[in-house]
PDB file of C-alpha atoms and ligand atoms in Angstrom:
ATOM      1  CA  MET A 296     -22.108  -7.034  -1.385  1.00 97.00           C
ATOM      2  CA  TYR A 297     -19.347  -4.562  -2.109  1.00 98.00           C
ATOM      3  CA  ILE A 298     -17.833  -2.401   0.618  1.00 98.00           C
ATOM      4  CA  ASP A 299     -18.182   1.367   0.083  1.00 97.00           C
ATOM      5  CA  ILE A 300     -14.659   2.722   0.491  1.00 97.00           C
ATOM      6  CA  LYS A 301     -15.574   6.382  -0.092  1.00 98.00           C
ATOM      7  CA  PRO A 302     -16.390   7.370   3.548  1.00 98.00           C
ATOM      8  CA  LEU A 303     -13.022   6.097   4.813  1.00 98.00           C
ATOM      9  CA  TRP A 304     -11.226   7.811   1.910  1.00 98.00           C
ATOM     10  CA  THR A 305     -13.024  11.084   2.669  1.00 98.00           C
ATOM     11  CA  THR A 306     -12.159  10.900   6.377  1.00 98.00           C
ATOM     12  CA  ILE A 307      -8.458  10.422   5.598  1.00 98.00           C
ATOM     13  CA  LYS A 308      -8.549  13.174   2.965  1.00 98.00           C
ATOM     14  CA  ASN A 309     -10.195  15.673   5.363  1.00 97.00           C
ATOM     15  CA  ASN A 310      -7.659  14.801   8.025  1.00 97.00           C
ATOM     16  CA  ILE A 311      -4.830  15.523   5.571  1.00 97.00           C
ATOM     17  CA  ILE A 312      -6.318  18.880   4.530  1.00 96.00           C
ATOM     18  CA  GLU A 313      -6.726  19.921   8.156  1.00 95.00           C
ATOM     19  CA  LYS A 314      -3.140  18.970   9.020  1.00 95.00           C
ATOM     20  CA  ILE A 315      -1.757  20.806   5.990  1.00 95.00           C
ATOM     21  CA  SER A 316      -3.607  23.968   6.979  1.00 93.00           C
ATOM     22  CA  THR A 317      -2.108  23.902  10.476  1.00 93.00           C
ATOM     23  CA  LEU A 318       1.401  23.145   9.185  1.00 90.00           C
ATOM     24  CA  ASN A 319       1.393  26.319   7.117  1.00 84.00           C
ATOM     25  CA  LYS A 320       4.256  25.398   4.791  1.00 88.00           C
ATOM     26  CA  THR A 321       4.726  23.882   1.335  1.00 94.00           C
ATOM     27  CA  ILE A 322       4.829  20.101   1.527  1.00 96.00           C
ATOM     28  CA  THR A 323       6.705  18.304  -1.237  1.00 97.00           C
ATOM     29  CA  LEU A 324       6.554  14.739  -2.497  1.00 98.00           C
ATOM     30  CA  ALA A 325       9.243  13.650  -4.966  1.00 98.00           C
ATOM     31  CA  ALA A 326       8.545  10.664  -7.223  1.00 98.00           C
ATOM     32  CA  VAL A 327      11.604   8.967  -8.697  1.00 98.00           C
ATOM     33  CA  THR A 328      11.435   6.618 -11.645  1.00 97.00           C
ATOM     34  CA  LEU A 329      13.640   4.746 -14.114  1.00 96.00           C
ATOM     35  CA  LYS A 330      12.370   3.848 -17.588  1.00 91.00           C
ATOM     36  CA  PRO A 331       8.717   3.995 -16.549  1.00 91.00           C
ATOM     37  CA  ASP A 332       6.320   1.759 -18.477  1.00 88.00           C
ATOM     38  CA  ASP A 333       2.774   2.856 -19.410  1.00 84.00           C
ATOM     39  CA  ALA A 334       1.268   1.551 -16.155  1.00 83.00           C
ATOM     40  CA  THR A 335       3.872   3.423 -14.091  1.00 88.00           C
ATOM     41  CA  GLN A 336       3.335   6.638 -16.030  1.00 90.00           C
ATOM     42  CA  ASN A 337      -0.382   6.333 -15.540  1.00 86.00           C
ATOM     43  CA  TYR A 338       0.112   5.744 -11.817  1.00 88.00           C
ATOM     44  CA  LEU A 339       2.357   8.804 -11.531  1.00 94.00           C
ATOM     45  CA  LYS A 340      -0.246  10.952 -13.291  1.00 93.00           C
ATOM     46  CA  ASN A 341      -2.932   9.832 -10.856  1.00 91.00           C
ATOM     47  CA  GLN A 342      -0.636  10.479  -7.920  1.00 95.00           C
ATOM     48  CA  GLU A 343       0.094  13.966  -9.217  1.00 96.00           C
ATOM     49  CA  LYS A 344      -3.606  14.708  -9.630  1.00 96.00           C
ATOM     50  CA  LEU A 345      -4.333  13.711  -6.036  1.00 97.00           C
ATOM     51  CA  ALA A 346      -1.331  15.618  -4.673  1.00 97.00           C
ATOM     52  CA  LYS A 347      -2.485  18.771  -6.477  1.00 96.00           C
ATOM     53  CA  LYS A 348      -6.007  18.361  -5.135  1.00 95.00           C
ATOM     54  CA  LEU A 349      -4.609  18.218  -1.598  1.00 97.00           C
ATOM     55  CA  GLY A 350      -2.189  21.120  -2.092  1.00 95.00           C
ATOM     56  CA  ILE A 351       0.939  18.948  -1.961  1.00 97.00           C
ATOM     57  CA  ASN A 352       3.792  20.002  -4.226  1.00 97.00           C
ATOM     58  CA  TYR A 353       4.678  17.092  -6.547  1.00 98.00           C
ATOM     59  CA  SER A 354       7.676  16.557  -8.846  1.00 97.00           C
ATOM     60  CA  VAL A 355       8.790  13.578 -10.912  1.00 97.00           C
ATOM     61  CA  TYR A 356      12.490  12.778 -11.403  1.00 98.00           C
ATOM     62  CA  GLU A 357      13.218  10.406 -14.257  1.00 97.00           C
ATOM     63  CA  ALA A 358      16.655   8.786 -14.068  1.00 96.00           C
ATOM     64  CA  ILE A 359      18.252   7.323 -17.164  1.00 94.00           C
ATOM     65  CA  ASN A 360      20.447   4.733 -15.432  1.00 95.00           C
ATOM     66  CA  ARG A 361      21.252   3.103 -12.112  1.00 95.00           C
ATOM     67  CA  ASN A 362      23.951   5.569 -11.006  1.00 95.00           C
ATOM     68  CA  GLN A 363      21.794   8.564 -11.745  1.00 96.00           C
ATOM     69  CA  LEU A 364      18.869   6.975  -9.923  1.00 97.00           C
ATOM     70  CA  PHE A 365      20.939   6.449  -6.796  1.00 97.00           C
ATOM     71  CA  SER A 366      22.398   9.947  -6.865  1.00 97.00           C
ATOM     72  CA  ILE A 367      18.916  11.491  -7.297  1.00 98.00           C
ATOM     73  CA  LEU A 368      17.701   9.491  -4.287  1.00 98.00           C
ATOM     74  CA  ARG A 369      20.654  10.624  -2.188  1.00 97.00           C
ATOM     75  CA  GLU A 370      20.234  14.257  -3.194  1.00 98.00           C
ATOM     76  CA  LEU A 371      16.516  14.265  -2.451  1.00 98.00           C
ATOM     77  CA  SER A 372      17.180  12.633   0.900  1.00 97.00           C
ATOM     78  CA  SER A 373      19.352  15.551   1.956  1.00 96.00           C
ATOM     79  CA  ASP A 374      17.186  18.271   0.369  1.00 96.00           C
ATOM     80  CA  ASN A 375      15.380  20.151   3.170  1.00 93.00           C
ATOM     81  CA  ASN A 376      12.573  21.166   0.822  1.00 94.00           C
ATOM     82  CA  VAL A 377      11.600  17.554   0.098  1.00 97.00           C
ATOM     83  CA  HIS A 378       9.509  15.752   2.711  1.00 97.00           C
ATOM     84  CA  GLY A 379       8.627  12.444   1.088  1.00 98.00           C
ATOM     85  CA  ILE A 380      10.269  10.271  -1.572  1.00 98.00           C
ATOM     86  CA  PHE A 381       8.404   7.735  -3.666  1.00 96.00           C
ATOM     87  CA  VAL A 382      10.281   5.298  -5.941  1.00 96.00           C
ATOM     88  CA  THR A 383       8.363   3.484  -8.652  1.00 94.00           C
ATOM     89  CA  HIS A 384       8.679  -0.292  -8.822  1.00 89.00           C
ATOM     90  CA  PRO A 385       9.694  -2.631 -10.198  1.00 87.00           C
ATOM     91  CA  LEU A 386      12.938  -0.895 -11.215  1.00 92.00           C
ATOM     92  CA  PRO A 387      14.394  -2.649 -14.266  1.00 90.00           C
ATOM     93  CA  GLY A 388      17.663  -4.381 -13.326  1.00 92.00           C
ATOM     94  CA  ILE A 389      17.784  -3.029  -9.763  1.00 94.00           C
ATOM     95  CA  GLU A 390      17.033  -4.852  -6.519  1.00 92.00           C
ATOM     96  CA  GLU A 391      14.348  -3.008  -4.610  1.00 89.00           C
ATOM     97  CA  MET A 392      16.321  -2.994  -1.354  1.00 92.00           C
ATOM     98  CA  GLU A 393      19.325  -1.349  -3.027  1.00 94.00           C
ATOM     99  CA  ALA A 394      17.177   1.591  -4.088  1.00 95.00           C
ATOM    100  CA  VAL A 395      15.175   2.027  -0.877  1.00 96.00           C
ATOM    101  CA  ASN A 396      18.410   1.959   1.114  1.00 96.00           C
ATOM    102  CA  MET A 397      19.377   5.233  -0.600  1.00 96.00           C
ATOM    103  CA  ILE A 398      16.358   7.013   0.872  1.00 97.00           C
ATOM    104  CA  SER A 399      16.442   8.588   4.292  1.00 97.00           C
ATOM    105  CA  PRO A 400      14.099   6.481   6.504  1.00 97.00           C
ATOM    106  CA  GLU A 401      12.461   9.752   7.594  1.00 97.00           C
ATOM    107  CA  LYS A 402      11.340  10.425   4.010  1.00 98.00           C
ATOM    108  CA  ASP A 403      10.479   6.820   3.180  1.00 98.00           C
ATOM    109  CA  VAL A 404       6.753   7.493   2.865  1.00 98.00           C
ATOM    110  CA  GLU A 405       6.096   4.071   1.346  1.00 97.00           C
ATOM    111  CA  GLY A 406       7.499   2.306   4.403  1.00 98.00           C
ATOM    112  CA  ARG A 407       9.873   0.147   2.362  1.00 97.00           C
ATOM    113  CA  HIS A 408      13.198   1.048   3.991  1.00 97.00           C
ATOM    114  CA  PRO A 409      14.656  -1.768   6.163  1.00 97.00           C
ATOM    115  CA  TYR A 410      14.494   0.569   9.196  1.00 98.00           C
ATOM    116  CA  ASN A 411      10.753   1.144   8.811  1.00 98.00           C
ATOM    117  CA  MET A 412      10.161  -2.533   7.993  1.00 97.00           C
ATOM    118  CA  GLY A 413      12.111  -3.469  11.123  1.00 97.00           C
ATOM    119  CA  MET A 414      10.077  -1.056  13.241  1.00 98.00           C
ATOM    120  CA  LEU A 415       6.938  -2.979  12.249  1.00 97.00           C
ATOM    121  CA  MET A 416       8.314  -5.938  14.215  1.00 97.00           C
ATOM    122  CA  TYR A 417       8.234  -3.733  17.315  1.00 97.00           C
ATOM    123  CA  GLY A 418       4.688  -2.636  16.581  1.00 97.00           C
ATOM    124  CA  SER A 419       5.708   0.843  15.440  1.00 97.00           C
ATOM    125  CA  GLU A 420       3.861   1.827  12.282  1.00 97.00           C
ATOM    126  CA  PHE A 421       5.020   5.392  11.709  1.00 96.00           C
ATOM    127  CA  PHE A 422       5.624   4.518   8.047  1.00 98.00           C
ATOM    128  CA  ALA A 423       4.021   1.142   7.416  1.00 98.00           C
ATOM    129  CA  PRO A 424       3.907  -0.089   3.801  1.00 98.00           C
ATOM    130  CA  CYS A 425       0.935   1.850   2.376  1.00 97.00           C
ATOM    131  CA  THR A 426      -1.029  -1.076   0.921  1.00 97.00           C
ATOM    132  CA  ALA A 427      -0.753  -3.152   4.099  1.00 98.00           C
ATOM    133  CA  GLU A 428      -1.872  -0.114   6.112  1.00 98.00           C
ATOM    134  CA  ALA A 429      -4.765   0.435   3.692  1.00 98.00           C
ATOM    135  CA  VAL A 430      -6.007  -3.125   4.259  1.00 98.00           C
ATOM    136  CA  VAL A 431      -5.740  -2.747   8.046  1.00 98.00           C
ATOM    137  CA  LYS A 432      -7.612   0.597   7.981  1.00 98.00           C
ATOM    138  CA  ILE A 433     -10.399  -0.841   5.790  1.00 98.00           C
ATOM    139  CA  LEU A 434     -10.819  -3.802   8.143  1.00 98.00           C
ATOM    140  CA  GLU A 435     -10.681  -1.754  11.351  1.00 98.00           C
ATOM    141  CA  ASP A 436     -13.367   0.486   9.907  1.00 98.00           C
ATOM    142  CA  ILE A 437     -15.873  -2.339   9.462  1.00 97.00           C
ATOM    143  CA  THR A 438     -15.043  -5.162  11.874  1.00 98.00           C
ATOM    144  CA  LYS A 439     -13.284  -6.315  15.052  1.00 97.00           C
ATOM    145  CA  LEU A 440     -10.022  -8.080  14.376  1.00 98.00           C
ATOM    146  CA  SER A 441      -9.369  -9.538  17.823  1.00 98.00           C
ATOM    147  CA  GLY A 442      -9.417 -13.336  17.544  1.00 98.00           C
ATOM    148  CA  ALA A 443     -10.681 -13.216  13.956  1.00 98.00           C
ATOM    149  CA  ASN A 444      -9.437 -15.971  11.691  1.00 98.00           C
ATOM    150  CA  VAL A 445      -7.663 -14.038   8.906  1.00 99.00           C
ATOM    151  CA  VAL A 446      -6.120 -15.681   5.850  1.00 99.00           C
ATOM    152  CA  VAL A 447      -3.631 -13.629   3.819  1.00 99.00           C
ATOM    153  CA  VAL A 448      -3.025 -15.042   0.336  1.00 98.00           C
ATOM    154  CA  GLY A 449       0.377 -13.721  -0.782  1.00 98.00           C
ATOM    155  CA  ARG A 450       3.671 -13.323   1.081  1.00 98.00           C
ATOM    156  CA  SER A 451       5.396 -10.446  -0.691  1.00 96.00           C
ATOM    157  CA  THR A 452       7.535  -7.892   1.123  1.00 94.00           C
ATOM    158  CA  THR A 453       5.209  -5.170  -0.152  1.00 93.00           C
ATOM    159  CA  VAL A 454       1.878  -6.586   0.978  1.00 97.00           C
ATOM    160  CA  GLY A 455       1.488 -10.076   2.470  1.00 98.00           C
ATOM    161  CA  LYS A 456       4.372 -10.191   4.963  1.00 98.00           C
ATOM    162  CA  PRO A 457       4.018  -6.707   6.521  1.00 98.00           C
ATOM    163  CA  LEU A 458       0.257  -7.125   6.593  1.00 98.00           C
ATOM    164  CA  ALA A 459       0.523 -10.372   8.559  1.00 98.00           C
ATOM    165  CA  ILE A 460       2.805  -8.662  11.103  1.00 98.00           C
ATOM    166  CA  MET A 461       0.424  -5.713  11.440  1.00 98.00           C
ATOM    167  CA  LEU A 462      -2.602  -7.948  11.969  1.00 98.00           C
ATOM    168  CA  LEU A 463      -0.768  -9.777  14.756  1.00 98.00           C
ATOM    169  CA  ARG A 464      -0.068  -6.575  16.717  1.00 98.00           C
ATOM    170  CA  ARG A 465      -1.454  -6.939  20.207  1.00 97.00           C
ATOM    171  CA  ASP A 466      -4.141  -4.270  19.829  1.00 98.00           C
ATOM    172  CA  ARG A 467      -5.450  -6.159  16.770  1.00 98.00           C
ATOM    173  CA  SER A 468      -4.707  -9.760  17.771  1.00 98.00           C
ATOM    174  CA  ALA A 469      -6.046 -11.485  14.685  1.00 98.00           C
ATOM    175  CA  THR A 470      -5.222 -15.148  14.171  1.00 98.00           C
ATOM    176  CA  VAL A 471      -3.250 -15.012  10.944  1.00 98.00           C
ATOM    177  CA  THR A 472      -2.538 -17.678   8.336  1.00 98.00           C
ATOM    178  CA  VAL A 473      -0.331 -16.739   5.381  1.00 98.00           C
ATOM    179  CA  CYS A 474      -0.737 -18.712   2.133  1.00 98.00           C
ATOM    180  CA  HIS A 475       1.391 -18.695  -1.015  1.00 98.00           C
ATOM    181  CA  THR A 476       2.108 -20.615  -4.215  1.00 98.00           C
ATOM    182  CA  ARG A 477       3.224 -23.733  -2.324  1.00 98.00           C
ATOM    183  CA  THR A 478       0.224 -23.823  -0.008  1.00 98.00           C
ATOM    184  CA  ARG A 479      -1.725 -27.075  -0.245  1.00 98.00           C
ATOM    185  CA  ASN A 480      -5.534 -27.035  -0.254  1.00 97.00           C
ATOM    186  CA  LEU A 481      -5.950 -23.270  -0.315  1.00 98.00           C
ATOM    187  CA  GLN A 482      -9.707 -23.685  -0.525  1.00 98.00           C
ATOM    188  CA  GLN A 483      -9.855 -25.642   2.742  1.00 98.00           C
ATOM    189  CA  ILE A 484      -7.965 -22.858   4.502  1.00 98.00           C
ATOM    190  CA  THR A 485      -9.893 -19.889   3.078  1.00 98.00           C
ATOM    191  CA  ARG A 486     -13.278 -21.563   3.692  1.00 98.00           C
ATOM    192  CA  ASN A 487     -12.719 -21.376   7.443  1.00 97.00           C
ATOM    193  CA  ALA A 488     -11.659 -17.734   7.410  1.00 98.00           C
ATOM    194  CA  ASP A 489     -13.658 -14.834   8.818  1.00 98.00           C
ATOM    195  CA  ILE A 490     -11.544 -12.586   6.602  1.00 99.00           C
ATOM    196  CA  VAL A 491      -9.696 -13.442   3.386  1.00 99.00           C
ATOM    197  CA  ILE A 492      -7.139 -11.013   1.955  1.00 99.00           C
ATOM    198  CA  ALA A 493      -6.274 -11.760  -1.658  1.00 98.00           C
ATOM    199  CA  ALA A 494      -2.876 -10.292  -2.581  1.00 98.00           C
ATOM    200  CA  ALA A 495      -1.549 -12.680  -5.210  1.00 98.00           C
ATOM    201  CA  GLY A 496      -2.036 -10.912  -8.530  1.00 96.00           C
ATOM    202  CA  LYS A 497      -4.052 -13.816 -10.020  1.00 97.00           C
ATOM    203  CA  ILE A 498      -7.391 -13.209 -11.703  1.00 97.00           C
ATOM    204  CA  ASN A 499     -10.244 -15.300 -10.216  1.00 97.00           C
ATOM    205  CA  LEU A 500      -7.987 -16.835  -7.571  1.00 98.00           C
ATOM    206  CA  ILE A 501     -10.745 -16.529  -4.971  1.00 98.00           C
ATOM    207  CA  THR A 502     -14.062 -18.014  -6.041  1.00 98.00           C
ATOM    208  CA  SER A 503     -17.365 -18.323  -4.255  1.00 98.00           C
ATOM    209  CA  ASP A 504     -16.789 -21.929  -3.118  1.00 98.00           C
ATOM    210  CA  MET A 505     -13.631 -20.796  -1.296  1.00 98.00           C
ATOM    211  CA  VAL A 506     -15.255 -18.395   1.151  1.00 98.00           C
ATOM    212  CA  LYS A 507     -17.548 -18.643   4.151  1.00 98.00           C
ATOM    213  CA  GLU A 508     -21.028 -17.101   4.029  1.00 98.00           C
ATOM    214  CA  ASN A 509     -20.969 -13.474   5.363  1.00 97.00           C
ATOM    215  CA  SER A 510     -17.194 -13.361   5.591  1.00 98.00           C
ATOM    216  CA  ILE A 511     -15.122 -10.331   4.550  1.00 98.00           C
ATOM    217  CA  VAL A 512     -12.899 -10.484   1.473  1.00 98.00           C
ATOM    218  CA  VAL A 513     -10.321  -7.777   0.788  1.00 98.00           C
ATOM    219  CA  ASP A 514      -9.177  -7.756  -2.823  1.00 98.00           C
ATOM    220  CA  VAL A 515      -5.689  -6.270  -3.160  1.00 98.00           C
ATOM    221  CA  GLY A 516      -5.038  -7.649  -6.655  1.00 96.00           C
ATOM    222  CA  ILE A 517      -4.542  -5.393  -9.652  1.00 94.00           C
ATOM    223  CA  ASN A 518      -4.650  -7.306 -12.918  1.00 93.00           C
ATOM    224  CA  VAL A 519      -4.751  -5.499 -16.241  1.00 89.00           C
ATOM    225  CA  THR A 520      -7.072  -7.100 -18.813  1.00 91.00           C
ATOM    226  CA  ASP A 521      -8.497  -6.000 -22.165  1.00 92.00           C
ATOM    227  CA  ASN A 522     -11.618  -5.010 -20.257  1.00 90.00           C
ATOM    228  CA  GLY A 523      -9.802  -2.870 -17.701  1.00 90.00           C
ATOM    229  CA  ILE A 524      -8.446  -3.554 -14.230  1.00 92.00           C
ATOM    230  CA  VAL A 525      -9.729  -6.504 -12.207  1.00 96.00           C
ATOM    231  CA  GLY A 526      -8.749  -7.946  -8.842  1.00 97.00           C
ATOM    232  CA  ASP A 527      -8.001 -11.489  -7.613  1.00 98.00           C
ATOM    233  CA  VAL A 528     -11.569 -12.125  -6.473  1.00 98.00           C
ATOM    234  CA  ASN A 529     -14.262 -13.450  -8.771  1.00 98.00           C
ATOM    235  CA  PRO A 530     -17.279 -11.069  -8.792  1.00 98.00           C
ATOM    236  CA  GLU A 531     -19.630 -13.904  -7.735  1.00 98.00           C
ATOM    237  CA  VAL A 532     -17.972 -13.830  -4.274  1.00 98.00           C
ATOM    238  CA  SER A 533     -19.813 -10.551  -3.595  1.00 98.00           C
ATOM    239  CA  GLU A 534     -23.082 -12.511  -3.460  1.00 98.00           C
ATOM    240  CA  LYS A 535     -21.837 -14.466  -0.462  1.00 98.00           C
ATOM    241  CA  ALA A 536     -19.374 -12.151   1.285  1.00 98.00           C
ATOM    242  CA  LEU A 537     -18.556  -8.472   1.841  1.00 98.00           C
ATOM    243  CA  VAL A 538     -15.926  -7.636  -0.767  1.00 98.00           C
ATOM    244  CA  THR A 539     -13.767  -4.567  -1.485  1.00 98.00           C
ATOM    245  CA  PRO A 540     -14.156  -3.427  -5.120  1.00 98.00           C
ATOM    246  CA  VAL A 541     -11.405  -3.272  -7.763  1.00 97.00           C
ATOM    247  CA  PRO A 542     -10.827  -0.625  -8.976  1.00 94.00           C
ATOM    248  CA  GLY A 543     -11.734   1.907  -6.299  1.00 95.00           C
ATOM    249  CA  GLY A 544     -10.986  -0.216  -3.233  1.00 97.00           C
ATOM    250  CA  VAL A 545      -7.630  -0.947  -1.599  1.00 97.00           C
ATOM    251  CA  GLY A 546      -5.759   0.990  -4.322  1.00 95.00           C
ATOM    252  CA  ARG A 547      -7.704   4.158  -3.611  1.00 96.00           C
ATOM    253  CA  ILE A 548      -6.982   3.993   0.111  1.00 98.00           C
ATOM    254  CA  THR A 549      -3.319   3.134  -0.564  1.00 97.00           C
ATOM    255  CA  THR A 550      -2.760   6.347  -2.540  1.00 96.00           C
ATOM    256  CA  ILE A 551      -4.425   8.595   0.024  1.00 98.00           C
ATOM    257  CA  ILE A 552      -2.385   6.912   2.806  1.00 98.00           C
ATOM    258  CA  LEU A 553       0.793   7.698   0.864  1.00 98.00           C
ATOM    259  CA  MET A 554      -0.240  11.372   0.933  1.00 98.00           C
ATOM    260  CA  GLU A 555      -1.004  11.103   4.650  1.00 98.00           C
ATOM    261  CA  HIS A 556       2.528   9.789   5.148  1.00 98.00           C
ATOM    262  CA  VAL A 557       4.000  12.769   3.283  1.00 98.00           C
ATOM    263  CA  VAL A 558       2.201  15.103   5.684  1.00 97.00           C
ATOM    264  CA  LYS A 559       3.392  13.023   8.665  1.00 96.00           C
ATOM    265  CA  ALA A 560       6.964  13.256   7.330  1.00 97.00           C
ATOM    266  CA  ALA A 561       6.669  17.041   6.981  1.00 96.00           C
ATOM    267  CA  GLU A 562       5.311  17.329  10.537  1.00 93.00           C
ATOM    268  CA  LYS A 563       8.145  15.238  11.911  1.00 90.00           C
ATOM    269  CA  LEU A 564      10.935  16.805   9.896  1.00 82.00           C
ATOM    270  CA  LYS A 565       9.756  20.317  10.816  1.00 69.00           C
ATOM    271  CA  LEU A 566      11.699  21.704   7.884  1.00 51.00           C
ATOM    272  CA  THR A 567      11.085  25.089   6.342  1.00 47.00           C
TER     273      THR A 567
HETATM  274  P1  NAD B 969       4.063 -10.439  -5.763  1.00 95.62           P
HETATM  275  O1  NAD B 969       4.006 -11.057  -7.109  1.00 95.62           O
HETATM  276  O2  NAD B 969       5.319  -9.901  -5.227  1.00 95.62           O
HETATM  277  O3  NAD B 969       3.535 -11.524  -4.710  1.00 95.62           O
HETATM  278  C1  NAD B 969       2.441 -12.354  -4.962  1.00 95.62           C
HETATM  279  C2  NAD B 969       2.315 -13.354  -3.860  1.00 95.62           C
HETATM  280  O4  NAD B 969       1.151 -14.133  -4.106  1.00 95.62           O
HETATM  281  C3  NAD B 969       3.482 -14.309  -3.752  1.00 95.62           C
HETATM  282  O5  NAD B 969       3.867 -14.357  -2.399  1.00 95.62           O
HETATM  283  C4  NAD B 969       2.939 -15.660  -4.206  1.00 95.62           C
HETATM  284  O6  NAD B 969       3.463 -16.735  -3.444  1.00 95.62           O
HETATM  285  C5  NAD B 969       1.450 -15.514  -3.986  1.00 95.62           C
HETATM  286  N1  NAD B 969       0.680 -16.239  -4.999  1.00 95.62           N
HETATM  287  C6  NAD B 969       0.725 -16.069  -6.343  1.00 95.62           C
HETATM  288  N2  NAD B 969      -0.107 -16.929  -6.940  1.00 95.62           N
HETATM  289  C7  NAD B 969      -0.695 -17.651  -5.969  1.00 95.62           C
HETATM  290  C8  NAD B 969      -1.622 -18.719  -5.960  1.00 95.62           C
HETATM  291  N3  NAD B 969      -2.125 -19.196  -7.094  1.00 95.62           N
HETATM  292  N4  NAD B 969      -1.982 -19.237  -4.776  1.00 95.62           N
HETATM  293  C9  NAD B 969      -1.488 -18.742  -3.614  1.00 95.62           C
HETATM  294  N5  NAD B 969      -0.588 -17.745  -3.561  1.00 95.62           N
HETATM  295  C10 NAD B 969      -0.197 -17.213  -4.721  1.00 95.62           C
HETATM  296  O7  NAD B 969       2.907  -9.332  -5.774  1.00 95.62           O
HETATM  297  P2  NAD B 969       2.572  -8.130  -4.743  1.00 95.62           P
HETATM  298  O8  NAD B 969       3.474  -7.006  -5.000  1.00 95.62           O
HETATM  299  O9  NAD B 969       2.409  -8.656  -3.365  1.00 95.62           O
HETATM  300  O10 NAD B 969       1.138  -7.735  -5.302  1.00 95.62           O
HETATM  301  C11 NAD B 969       0.067  -8.662  -5.278  1.00 95.62           C
HETATM  302  C12 NAD B 969      -1.077  -8.089  -6.063  1.00 95.62           C
HETATM  303  O11 NAD B 969      -1.495  -6.888  -5.424  1.00 95.62           O
HETATM  304  C13 NAD B 969      -0.724  -7.681  -7.500  1.00 95.62           C
HETATM  305  O12 NAD B 969      -1.861  -7.864  -8.298  1.00 95.62           O
HETATM  306  C14 NAD B 969      -0.405  -6.221  -7.385  1.00 95.62           C
HETATM  307  O13 NAD B 969      -0.610  -5.528  -8.609  1.00 95.62           O
HETATM  308  C15 NAD B 969      -1.397  -5.804  -6.329  1.00 95.62           C
HETATM  309  N6  NAD B 969      -1.021  -4.620  -5.574  1.00 95.62           N
HETATM  310  C16 NAD B 969      -1.995  -3.750  -5.301  1.00 95.62           C
HETATM  311  C17 NAD B 969      -1.729  -2.628  -4.576  1.00 95.62           C
HETATM  312  C18 NAD B 969      -2.857  -1.684  -4.280  1.00 95.62           C
HETATM  313  O14 NAD B 969      -2.608  -0.573  -3.852  1.00 95.62           O
HETATM  314  N7  NAD B 969      -4.101  -2.114  -4.450  1.00 95.62           N
HETATM  315  C19 NAD B 969      -0.439  -2.368  -4.123  1.00 95.62           C
HETATM  316  C20 NAD B 969       0.555  -3.301  -4.365  1.00 95.62           C
HETATM  317  C21 NAD B 969       0.244  -4.438  -5.093  1.00 95.62           C
END
């Protein structure tokens, strides 16, 4: 069966709208990009649509080279009218950490700055990486994590690693195994899991024989095919386990969480 993400999305959206109405000021999200490809442009358009729907002011800054990118990030960081900064990735020819280091941690709504990443280690999730937070929120909405045997497939800085740290937090206390390209016998590991999180970016990585009956499978993968976007989980898995859909699953919650972070940033910055 597929998990219906809409109720959680609606709850977060309503929460955002309520907060914005009490804040009573214009909230601004700045998206910064460098040579965006078609997928990035499409993503920015969707982000803009959602921001508009919520009443968040949204502007895109397109840099033409590395120096300009860094100076835009610095300027936006010190601009009192900007509350959140989003940088598209990957950035051609630029290390991610170099770029995120230019953003003020207080406006780092994607939770990628080393300060916010470091705070995760202490259990503080003011700005957690949005996709990892989306997975945690989806799981907390439908199950108890304490003691659950959770397998995370993927160890990236964006998803797998922060997610593992968040699942270990004492109030969640999942038992976490992280798998990656060098993991031996992936199937043996995932078959024992109560929850499998697929964040590898590999079509059909998780098949039905790899999961336990009635387990939960969260599909983070986004793979572009001729027939549209698909995840890392083979559709047949939904006959055996509860699965998040792609598209319209983790990605949908990730984008609304980004907007929630912008509102949190505006509340904290208390700028005019
Ligand atoms: P990444 O390429 O940085 O990391 C992929 C990880 O998966 C690596 O750690 C690698 O070791 C592991 N991996 C790859 N193939 C594997 C295999 N065959 N067996 C076991 N492990 C394997 O990617 P990422 O940025 O973490 O993103 C992962 C996927 O999630 C991509 O499809 C990406 O598009 C998607 N994504 C989705 C969202 C969302 O909002 N839904 C957000 C970010 C990324």
